[in-house]
Amino acid sequence: MRDPKKRVAILSPIAWRTPPQQYGAWETVAGNITEGLVARGWDVTLFATADSVTRAHLHSVVDKGYEEDSTVDAKVAEYLHISEAFEHAAEFDLIHSHYDFMPLTYSRLTRTPVLTTIHGFSSPKIMPIYHKYRDGYFVSVSDSDRATGLNYLATVYNGIDLSLYPLRERGGDDLIFLGRIHPDKGVHLAIEVARLSGMRLLIAGIVQDKAYFREQIEPHLDDQNILYIGPVNVKGKNELFARARVLLHLNTIPERFGLVLVEANAAGVPVIAMDLGSCREVIKDGQTGFLVSNVAGAVRAVGQIPEIDRQACRSRVQQHFSIETMVEGYERVYSTIFDLEAKRRP
Amino acid sequence: MRDPKKRVAILSPIAWRTPPQQYGAWETVAGNITEGLVARGWDVTLFATADSVTRAHLHSVVDKGYEEDSTVDAKVAEYLHISEAFEHAAEFDLIHSHYDFMPLTYSRLTRTPVLTTIHGFSSPKIMPIYHKYRDGYFVSVSDSDRATGLNYLATVYNGIDLSLYPLRERGGDDLIFLGRIHPDKGVHLAIEVARLSGMRLLIAGIVQDKAYFREQIEPHLDDQNILYIGPVNVKGKNELFARARVLLHLNTIPERFGLVLVEANAAGVPVIAMDLGSCREVIKDGQTGFLVSNVAGAVRAVGQIPEIDRQACRSRVQQHFSIETMVEGYERVYSTIFDLEAKRRP
């Protein structure tokens, strides 16, 4: 499917560098696609922060992510970064955007086709823009996270670099939570499960909702049974996985994809996830973890974790959620777009 | 200078409708230019909120100003509104933007020339965008509010509709402040002047800085000598002008233009302004008011107000700050751009 004559621009977000050092799911996926395409011989230009790390051509007009450098104004940086890619559109056969709704507003000002991977709908207020540009090319990251009326070409599941998360044959003793500290991610429910199971819970991730952390998480921290570790990088994640019996992901709203579920499974860590949104696409119930509908169900599932084969967790990631599988998915989408464009402009 | 074959798009901000009902200086000026061009026979399309009022063609994708409708997301509305104008660029011979730095990032994606009137540099953080697009076409609203290195074609002073602010032959007894309640506008200094002069001060305008209002203004309000009236529309401004001996404009940072100075002068109200930024271009010292450098100077100037000829205040506005004068200024700029473009693309 690879076409070495085609030049692809990957437009990554600039909240963080690509790939991010800690949190930053969209940048992680944009980076994985970029490196995966390069590995398969594509001519790729990555539009990302200047401190990004890539084997592709790097094109940057913003030095550092606006979440990592308080001197950067997010609005100014976004306008500069996105428009820069479109000003160079003629150099590419495809612009593949991972940057939310904003690039769509430039898409009709160029003849270069634009593919948008929708990593999530951040608010109902952004829908008028998707509605206006609904005839564009879209990819969803799960079948569940789709808006009606958009021209979806496919669902392409996010893929990870499995070499970063080696399989651990034996699990640890603790429950772990990994993700943004935000009510959407159900950190408070994970704490309930820990209490009811009488097990230790290790919490890691950036504090996105400060009031939630202060009011619903911090009071439970005791340095013994409920511990907050802070944000973690890949090394920190692996240390966490080494101590994990199971990852708790008791999301309170439909998950869009859930990259952390895949990372845990890759390391052999089973996942207990709320059966909302994409979780049932990512976790195979009873095989790579358990899907539950409430805290009681999660507590029961903790007792069933020994039934899970850790190798089976990793195998499923290898099959469905590797960079290679993802890139093959996108190659099919690119090919569809090139065919459609050739017909449109013979 | 009018060229009825040329089609001009005026891109107004969408914080408020055009013209705004109360506060909204950029929308006021964009509206005045639009109506002034229409009056002189130009084919004008105004890109503004759907509730805007104009004799031009109105093109809208946002119902109401994001400052007037909490259901509108400012970021989403801005991207939709600005890109809409550029998607229609081929229908115009010129896009004349009044909407800050954002439209510049679309300007290289169209062959239609873009003129930007810079109504003010809101933050040093926006300068990288002006720097990148410095070869565009720019107009400053005063000689003082210019950044170095930009391709300015002219300074065109803002113009007002003088019929809205009829001359009052006789002044009132009170000091007035009219503008955003914000430290930049020196409301606290106006209160000091009132105290030291033993005169009443009427304060009108939107509260932009709530902490400033609460801490430095509200404690002085006494319903007798220092009064806060709230935001005012044109009718309210005229009622205020009727009670005014003088308008106090003791700005603490360089003024960019100062539309309210011109409105007051039009009604025959002299102005005492801090000698910062554009004030000395707008107010002729000793003729339409006084330029001062501190509170003591302002108190002295209050005593000299009887020397000011109220008719002279209005005459100066008629000559330099009318819609007609402004539109003639822009017609010269448009003509320059059309000539340059014709040479560039014969």
Coordinates of N, CA and C in Angstrom, one line a residue, chain B residues 168-173 241-242 244 310:
Chain B
R168 N -23.9 70.3 22.1 CA -24.6 71.0 23.2 C -23.8 72.3 23.4
E169 N -24.5 73.4 23.2 CA -23.9 74.7 23.3 C -23.3 74.9 24.7
R170 N -24.1 74.5 25.7 CA -23.8 74.7 27.1 C -23.3 73.4 27.8
G171 N -22.3 73.5 28.6 CA -21.8 72.3 29.3 C -22.6 72.1 30.6
G172 N -22.4 71.0 31.2 CA -23.1 70.7 32.5 C -22.1 71.0 33.6
D173 N -22.3 70.4 34.8 CA -21.5 70.8 36.0 C -20.6 69.6 36.4
F241 N -23.2 63.3 28.3 CA -22.5 64.5 27.8 C -23.3 65.7 28.2
A242 N -24.6 65.6 28.3 CA -25.4 66.8 28.6 C -25.1 67.3 30.1
A244 N -22.1 66.9 31.4 CA -20.6 67.0 31.5 C -20.0 68.4 31.4
R310 N -16.5 75.2 22.9 CA -17.1 73.9 22.7 C -17.3 73.7 21.2

